[in-house]
Short mmCIF file of C-alpha atoms and ligand atoms in Angstrom, two decimals:
data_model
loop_
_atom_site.label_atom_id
_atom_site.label_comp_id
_atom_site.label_asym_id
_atom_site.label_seq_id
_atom_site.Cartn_x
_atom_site.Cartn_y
_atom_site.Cartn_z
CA UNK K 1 -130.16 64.32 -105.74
CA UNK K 2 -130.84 64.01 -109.44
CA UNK K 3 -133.44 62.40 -110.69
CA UNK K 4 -132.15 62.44 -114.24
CA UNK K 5 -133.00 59.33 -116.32
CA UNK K 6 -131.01 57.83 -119.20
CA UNK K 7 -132.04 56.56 -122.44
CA UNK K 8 -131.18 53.42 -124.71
CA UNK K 9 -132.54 53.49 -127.80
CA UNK K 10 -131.29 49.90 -129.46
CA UNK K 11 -132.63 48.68 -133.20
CA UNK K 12 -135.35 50.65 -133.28
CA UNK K 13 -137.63 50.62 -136.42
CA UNK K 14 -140.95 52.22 -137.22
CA UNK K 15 -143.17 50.60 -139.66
CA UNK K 16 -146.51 52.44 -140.60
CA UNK K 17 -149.14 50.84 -142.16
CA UNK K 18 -146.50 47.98 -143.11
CA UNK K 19 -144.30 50.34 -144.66
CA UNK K 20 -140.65 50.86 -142.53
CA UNK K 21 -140.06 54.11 -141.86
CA UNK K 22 -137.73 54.37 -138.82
CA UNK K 23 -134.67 51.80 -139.48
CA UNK K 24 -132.32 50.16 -136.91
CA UNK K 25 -131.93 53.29 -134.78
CA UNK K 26 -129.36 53.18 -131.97
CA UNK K 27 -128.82 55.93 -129.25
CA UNK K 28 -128.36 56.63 -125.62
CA UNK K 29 -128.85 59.65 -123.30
CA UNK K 30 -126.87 59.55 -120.08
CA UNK K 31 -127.62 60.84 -117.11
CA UNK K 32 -127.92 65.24 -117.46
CA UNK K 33 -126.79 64.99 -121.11
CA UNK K 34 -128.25 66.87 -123.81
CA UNK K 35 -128.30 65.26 -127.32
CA UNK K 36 -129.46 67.07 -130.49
CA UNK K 37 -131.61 65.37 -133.44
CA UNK K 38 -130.96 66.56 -136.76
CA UNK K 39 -132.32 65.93 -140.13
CA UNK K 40 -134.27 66.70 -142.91
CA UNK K 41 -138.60 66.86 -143.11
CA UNK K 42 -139.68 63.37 -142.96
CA UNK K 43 -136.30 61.85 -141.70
CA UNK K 44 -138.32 60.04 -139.02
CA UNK K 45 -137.28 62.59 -136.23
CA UNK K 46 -140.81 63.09 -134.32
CA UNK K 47 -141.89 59.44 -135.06
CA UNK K 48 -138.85 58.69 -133.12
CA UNK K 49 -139.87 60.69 -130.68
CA UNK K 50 -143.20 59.95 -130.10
CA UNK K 51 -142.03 55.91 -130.22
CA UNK K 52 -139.85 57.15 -126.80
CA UNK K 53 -143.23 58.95 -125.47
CA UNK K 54 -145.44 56.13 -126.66
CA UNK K 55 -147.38 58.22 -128.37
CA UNK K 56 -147.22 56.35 -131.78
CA UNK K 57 -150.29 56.73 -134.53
CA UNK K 58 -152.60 54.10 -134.87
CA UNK K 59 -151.16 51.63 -137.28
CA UNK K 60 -147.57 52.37 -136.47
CA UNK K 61 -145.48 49.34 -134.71
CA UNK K 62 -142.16 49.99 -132.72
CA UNK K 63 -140.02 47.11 -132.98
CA UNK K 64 -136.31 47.28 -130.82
CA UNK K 65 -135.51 48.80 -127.47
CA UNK K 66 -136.03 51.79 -125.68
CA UNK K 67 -134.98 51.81 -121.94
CA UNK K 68 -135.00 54.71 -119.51
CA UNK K 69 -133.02 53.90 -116.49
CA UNK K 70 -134.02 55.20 -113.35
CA UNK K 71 -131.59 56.96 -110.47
CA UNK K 72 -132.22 53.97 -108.29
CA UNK K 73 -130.19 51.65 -111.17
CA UNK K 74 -133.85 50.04 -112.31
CA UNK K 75 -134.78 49.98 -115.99
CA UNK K 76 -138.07 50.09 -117.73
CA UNK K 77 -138.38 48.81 -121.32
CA UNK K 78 -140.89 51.31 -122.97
CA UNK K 79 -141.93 49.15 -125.84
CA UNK K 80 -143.33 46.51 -123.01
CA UNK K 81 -145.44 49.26 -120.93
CA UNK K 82 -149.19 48.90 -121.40
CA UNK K 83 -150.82 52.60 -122.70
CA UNK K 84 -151.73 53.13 -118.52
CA UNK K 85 -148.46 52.59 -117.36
CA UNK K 86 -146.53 54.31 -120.28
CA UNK K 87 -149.50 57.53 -119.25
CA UNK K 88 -148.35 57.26 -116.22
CA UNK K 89 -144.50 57.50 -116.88
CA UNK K 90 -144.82 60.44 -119.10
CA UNK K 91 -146.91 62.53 -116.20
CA UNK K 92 -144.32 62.05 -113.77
CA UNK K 93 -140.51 61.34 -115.22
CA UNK K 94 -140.87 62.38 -119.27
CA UNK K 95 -142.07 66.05 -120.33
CA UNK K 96 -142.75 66.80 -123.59
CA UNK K 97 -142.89 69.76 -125.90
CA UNK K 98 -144.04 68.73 -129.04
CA UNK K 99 -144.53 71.56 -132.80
CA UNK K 100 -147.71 71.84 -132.81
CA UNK K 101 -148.95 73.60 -128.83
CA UNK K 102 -152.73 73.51 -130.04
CA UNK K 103 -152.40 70.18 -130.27
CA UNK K 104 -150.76 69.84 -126.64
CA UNK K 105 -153.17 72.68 -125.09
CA UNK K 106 -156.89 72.33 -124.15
CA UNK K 107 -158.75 75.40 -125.43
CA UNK K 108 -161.30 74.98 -122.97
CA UNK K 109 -158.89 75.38 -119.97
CA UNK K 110 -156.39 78.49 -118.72
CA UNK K 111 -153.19 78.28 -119.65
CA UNK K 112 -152.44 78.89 -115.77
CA UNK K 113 -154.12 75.03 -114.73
CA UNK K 114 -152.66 73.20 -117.86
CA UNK K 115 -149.54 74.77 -116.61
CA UNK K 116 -149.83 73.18 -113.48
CA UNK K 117 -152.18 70.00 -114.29
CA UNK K 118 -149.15 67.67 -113.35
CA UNK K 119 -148.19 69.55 -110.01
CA UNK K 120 -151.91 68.94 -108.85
CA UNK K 121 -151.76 65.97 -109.38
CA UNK K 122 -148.73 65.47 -107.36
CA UNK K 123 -149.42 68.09 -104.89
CA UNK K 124 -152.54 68.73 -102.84
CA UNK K 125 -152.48 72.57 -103.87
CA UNK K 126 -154.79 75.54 -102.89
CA UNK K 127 -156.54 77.26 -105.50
CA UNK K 128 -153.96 80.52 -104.55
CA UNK K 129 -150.99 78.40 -104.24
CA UNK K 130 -151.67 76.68 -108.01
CA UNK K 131 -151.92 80.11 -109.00
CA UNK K 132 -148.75 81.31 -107.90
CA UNK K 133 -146.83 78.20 -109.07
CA UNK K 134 -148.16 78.97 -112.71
CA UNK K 135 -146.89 82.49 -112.52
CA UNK K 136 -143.94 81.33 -111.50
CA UNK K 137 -144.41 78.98 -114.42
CA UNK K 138 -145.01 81.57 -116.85
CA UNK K 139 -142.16 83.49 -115.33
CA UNK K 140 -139.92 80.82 -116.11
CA UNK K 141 -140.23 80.40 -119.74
CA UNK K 142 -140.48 84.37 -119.93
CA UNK K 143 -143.93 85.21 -120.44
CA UNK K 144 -144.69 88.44 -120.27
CA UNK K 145 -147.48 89.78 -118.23
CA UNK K 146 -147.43 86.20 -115.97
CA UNK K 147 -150.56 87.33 -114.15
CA UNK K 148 -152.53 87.94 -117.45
CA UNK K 149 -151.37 84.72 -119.01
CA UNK K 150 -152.37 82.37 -116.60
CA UNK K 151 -155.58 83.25 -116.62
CA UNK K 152 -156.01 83.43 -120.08
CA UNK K 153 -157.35 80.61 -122.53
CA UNK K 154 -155.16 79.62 -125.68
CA UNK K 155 -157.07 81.29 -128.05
CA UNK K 156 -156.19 84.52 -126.15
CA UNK K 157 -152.73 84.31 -126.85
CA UNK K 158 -150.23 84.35 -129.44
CA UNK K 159 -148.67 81.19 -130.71
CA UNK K 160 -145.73 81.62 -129.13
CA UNK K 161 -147.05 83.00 -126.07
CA UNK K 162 -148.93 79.15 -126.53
CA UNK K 163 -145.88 77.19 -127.00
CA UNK K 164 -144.25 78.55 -124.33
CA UNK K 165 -146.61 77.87 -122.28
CA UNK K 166 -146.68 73.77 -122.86
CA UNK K 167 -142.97 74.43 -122.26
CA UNK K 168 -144.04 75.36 -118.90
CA UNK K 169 -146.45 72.49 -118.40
CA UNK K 170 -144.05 69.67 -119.80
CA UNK K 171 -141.27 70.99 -117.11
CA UNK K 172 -143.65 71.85 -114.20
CA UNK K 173 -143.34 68.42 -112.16
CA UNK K 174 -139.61 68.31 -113.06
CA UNK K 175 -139.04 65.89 -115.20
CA UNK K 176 -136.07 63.23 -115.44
CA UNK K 177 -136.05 63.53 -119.26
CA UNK K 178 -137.71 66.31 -121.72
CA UNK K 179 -138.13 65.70 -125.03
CA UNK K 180 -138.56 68.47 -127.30
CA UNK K 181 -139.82 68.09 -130.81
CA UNK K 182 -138.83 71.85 -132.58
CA UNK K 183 -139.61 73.52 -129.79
CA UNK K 184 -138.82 77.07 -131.11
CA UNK K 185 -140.36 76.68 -134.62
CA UNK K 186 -143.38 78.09 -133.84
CA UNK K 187 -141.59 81.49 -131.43
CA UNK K 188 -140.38 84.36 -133.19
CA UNK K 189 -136.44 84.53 -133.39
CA UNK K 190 -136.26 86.83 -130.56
CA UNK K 191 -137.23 84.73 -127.89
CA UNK K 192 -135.60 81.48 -129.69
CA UNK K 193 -132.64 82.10 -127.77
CA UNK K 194 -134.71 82.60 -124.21
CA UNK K 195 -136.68 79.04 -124.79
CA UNK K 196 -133.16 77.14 -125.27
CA UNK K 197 -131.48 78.50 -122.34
CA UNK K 198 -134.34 77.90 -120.68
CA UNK K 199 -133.69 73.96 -121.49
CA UNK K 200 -129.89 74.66 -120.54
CA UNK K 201 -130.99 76.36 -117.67
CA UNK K 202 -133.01 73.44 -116.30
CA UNK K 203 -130.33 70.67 -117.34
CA UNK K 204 -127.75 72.24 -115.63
CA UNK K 205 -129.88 72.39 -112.57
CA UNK K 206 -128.64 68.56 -112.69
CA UNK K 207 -132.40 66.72 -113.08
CA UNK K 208 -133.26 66.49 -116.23
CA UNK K 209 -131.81 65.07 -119.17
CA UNK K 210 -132.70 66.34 -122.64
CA UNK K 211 -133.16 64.95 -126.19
CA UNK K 212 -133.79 68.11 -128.50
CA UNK K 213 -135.09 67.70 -132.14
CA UNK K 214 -134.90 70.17 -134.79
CA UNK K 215 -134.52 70.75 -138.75
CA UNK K 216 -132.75 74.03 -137.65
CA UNK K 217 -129.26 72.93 -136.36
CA UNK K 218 -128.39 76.24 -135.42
CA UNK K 219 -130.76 75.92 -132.66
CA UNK K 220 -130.12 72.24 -132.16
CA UNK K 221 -126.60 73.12 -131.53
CA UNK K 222 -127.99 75.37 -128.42
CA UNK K 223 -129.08 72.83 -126.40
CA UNK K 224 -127.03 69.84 -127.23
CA UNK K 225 -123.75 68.12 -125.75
CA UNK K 226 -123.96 65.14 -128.48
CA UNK K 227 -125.63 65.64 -131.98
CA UNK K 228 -127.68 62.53 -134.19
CA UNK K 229 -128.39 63.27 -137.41
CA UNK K 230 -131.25 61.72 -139.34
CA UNK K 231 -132.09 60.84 -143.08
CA UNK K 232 -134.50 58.74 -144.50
CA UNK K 233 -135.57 57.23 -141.83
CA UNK K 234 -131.58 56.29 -140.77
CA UNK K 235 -129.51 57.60 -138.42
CA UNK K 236 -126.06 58.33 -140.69
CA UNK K 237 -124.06 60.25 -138.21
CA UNK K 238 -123.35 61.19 -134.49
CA UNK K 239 -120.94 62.74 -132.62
CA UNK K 240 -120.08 65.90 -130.22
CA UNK K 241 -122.21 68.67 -130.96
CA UNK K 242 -118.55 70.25 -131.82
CA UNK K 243 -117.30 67.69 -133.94
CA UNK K 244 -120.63 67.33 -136.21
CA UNK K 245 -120.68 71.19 -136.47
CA UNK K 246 -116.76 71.82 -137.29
CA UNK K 247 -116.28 68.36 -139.02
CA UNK K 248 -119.65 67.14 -140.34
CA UNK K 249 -118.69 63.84 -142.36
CA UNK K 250 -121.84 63.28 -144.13
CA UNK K 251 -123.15 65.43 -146.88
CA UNK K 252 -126.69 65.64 -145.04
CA UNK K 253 -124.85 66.84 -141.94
CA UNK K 254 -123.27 69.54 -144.42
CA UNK K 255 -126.07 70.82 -146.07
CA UNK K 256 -128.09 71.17 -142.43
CA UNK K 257 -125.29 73.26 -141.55
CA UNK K 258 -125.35 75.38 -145.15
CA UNK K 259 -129.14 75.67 -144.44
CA UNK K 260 -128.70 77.41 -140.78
CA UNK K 261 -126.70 79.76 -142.32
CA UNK K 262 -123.36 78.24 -141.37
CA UNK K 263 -123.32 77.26 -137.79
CA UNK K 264 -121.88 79.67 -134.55
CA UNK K 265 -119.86 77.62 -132.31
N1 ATP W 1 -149.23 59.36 -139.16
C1 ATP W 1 -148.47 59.00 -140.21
N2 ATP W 1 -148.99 58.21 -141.17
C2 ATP W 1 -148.24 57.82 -142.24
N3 ATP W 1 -146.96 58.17 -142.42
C3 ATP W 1 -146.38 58.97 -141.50
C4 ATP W 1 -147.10 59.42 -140.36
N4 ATP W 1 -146.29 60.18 -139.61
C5 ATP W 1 -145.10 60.22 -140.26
N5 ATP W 1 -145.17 59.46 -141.40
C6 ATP W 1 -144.08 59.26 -142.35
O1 ATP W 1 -142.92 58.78 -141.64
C7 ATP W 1 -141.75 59.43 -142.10
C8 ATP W 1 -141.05 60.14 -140.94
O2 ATP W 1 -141.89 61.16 -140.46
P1 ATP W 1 -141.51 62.11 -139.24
O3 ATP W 1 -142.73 62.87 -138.90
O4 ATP W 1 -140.89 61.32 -138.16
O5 ATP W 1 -140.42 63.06 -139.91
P2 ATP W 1 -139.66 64.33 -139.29
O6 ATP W 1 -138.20 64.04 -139.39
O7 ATP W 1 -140.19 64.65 -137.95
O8 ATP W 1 -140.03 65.50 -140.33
P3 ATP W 1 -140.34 67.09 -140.09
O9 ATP W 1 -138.99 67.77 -140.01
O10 ATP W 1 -141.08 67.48 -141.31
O11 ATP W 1 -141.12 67.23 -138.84
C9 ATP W 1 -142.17 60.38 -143.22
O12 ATP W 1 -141.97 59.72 -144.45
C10 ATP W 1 -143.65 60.59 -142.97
O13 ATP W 1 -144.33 60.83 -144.16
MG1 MG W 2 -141.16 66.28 -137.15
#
């Protein structure tokens, strides 16, 4: 059974310290879809993001919609949850993968329990069994030397060795809807390609449904069935992740697509 959620996005706007930054954004997810963020730095992509995850800074306000619907046919409004119920919503039905994995990584814990923090708390799992589900884990989002890994601390390992694994933490208790926030930035070019089939890999598995941000379109395009593309703050153009790549209508769209190099469809 999937357990895939959707996601309205209706009016939302992002003020920080008084100052609008996000403006009337409208989107939805469906059910197993993949859609694709686009846009410049400082297009309001990861604020956007973090409004869905409730993660907002202090001193920003989220003012709209945003709705997940669940399998059963129930909705939650996000922008009503109180910070313990929104917590608790993000542990168990939205994983994340945000740029910076310092940020999302505990240096004072191995990568192998942060891996599996949310399956613990799920699962009543013996010390052995935790470990083989993070080296399974690891294995996952190809980490080389899986035994090593998961027993390592952060600092022990290379930043992408790092990101990849809070790739493995934000998917380890399955999630009905990852969000990814350039989530091959930080990884050398050569395993780019392994991370977002990795995300394909686990959408098509039918349980997840994904909402992908980058600057880099040519990885954007990757991982995404629909494509939104950002500017200022505005979101100026969507459409098939075909369509915006073959037929990009707005100039912004265009010179994404001139900055990637041209994209490969
Ligand atoms: N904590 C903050 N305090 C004040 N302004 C912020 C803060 N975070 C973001 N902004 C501003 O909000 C706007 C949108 O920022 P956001 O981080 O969403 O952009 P982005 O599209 O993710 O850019 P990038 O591609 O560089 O990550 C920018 O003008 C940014 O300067
Ligand atoms: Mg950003």
């Amino acid at each position: 059974m999937t357990q895939s959620l959707t996601l309205r996005v209706q009016n939302l706007s992002i003020a920080i310290a008084g100052k609008a930054v996000v403006h009337d954004v409208s989107f939805e997810v469906a059910a197993g879809e993949r859609v694709g963020i686009i846009g410049g730095s400082g297009s309001g992509k990861t604020l956007t993001a973090l409004a869905i995850a409730g993660l907002l800074p202090d001193g920003a306000t989220a003012t709209g919609s945003i709705q997940v619907g669940h399998p059963d046919g129930t909705t939650t409004e996000l922008l009503a949850l109180s910070d313990r119920d929104f917590a608790k919503l993000r542990g168990d039905q939205i994983g994340m993968v945000f740029q910076e994995p310092k940020t999302a990584l505990s240096p004072f814990q191995t990568l192998g329990n942060q891996m599996t923090d949310a399956l613990a708390l799920h699962y009543r799992l013996s010390k052995s069994e935790r470990t083989a589900a993070a080296v399974r884990l690891a294995e996952q989002v190809s980490l080389k030397d899986p035994a090593r890994i998961v027993n390592a601390y952060p600092h022990e390992v290379s930043g992408g060795q790092r990101q990849r694994a809070a790739i493995a933490a934000a998917i380890s208790a399955s999630p009905g809807l990852l969000l990814a926030d350039e989530p091959t930035t930080a990884l050398d070019v050569s395993v780019q390609r392994g991370i977002l089939d990795l995300f394909n890999t686990i959408v098509d598995r039918g349980d997840c449904s994904l909402l992908c941000i980058s600057h880099d379109i040519a990885a954007v395009q990757l991982v995404s069935d629909r494509i939104l593309v950002f500017d200022d703050g505005r979101l100026v153009e969507s459409g098939s992740a075909i369509d915006i790549l073959e037929r990009p209508a707005h100039e912004v769209t265009r010179a994404l697509i001139a900055a990637a190099g041209g994209a490969h469809t």
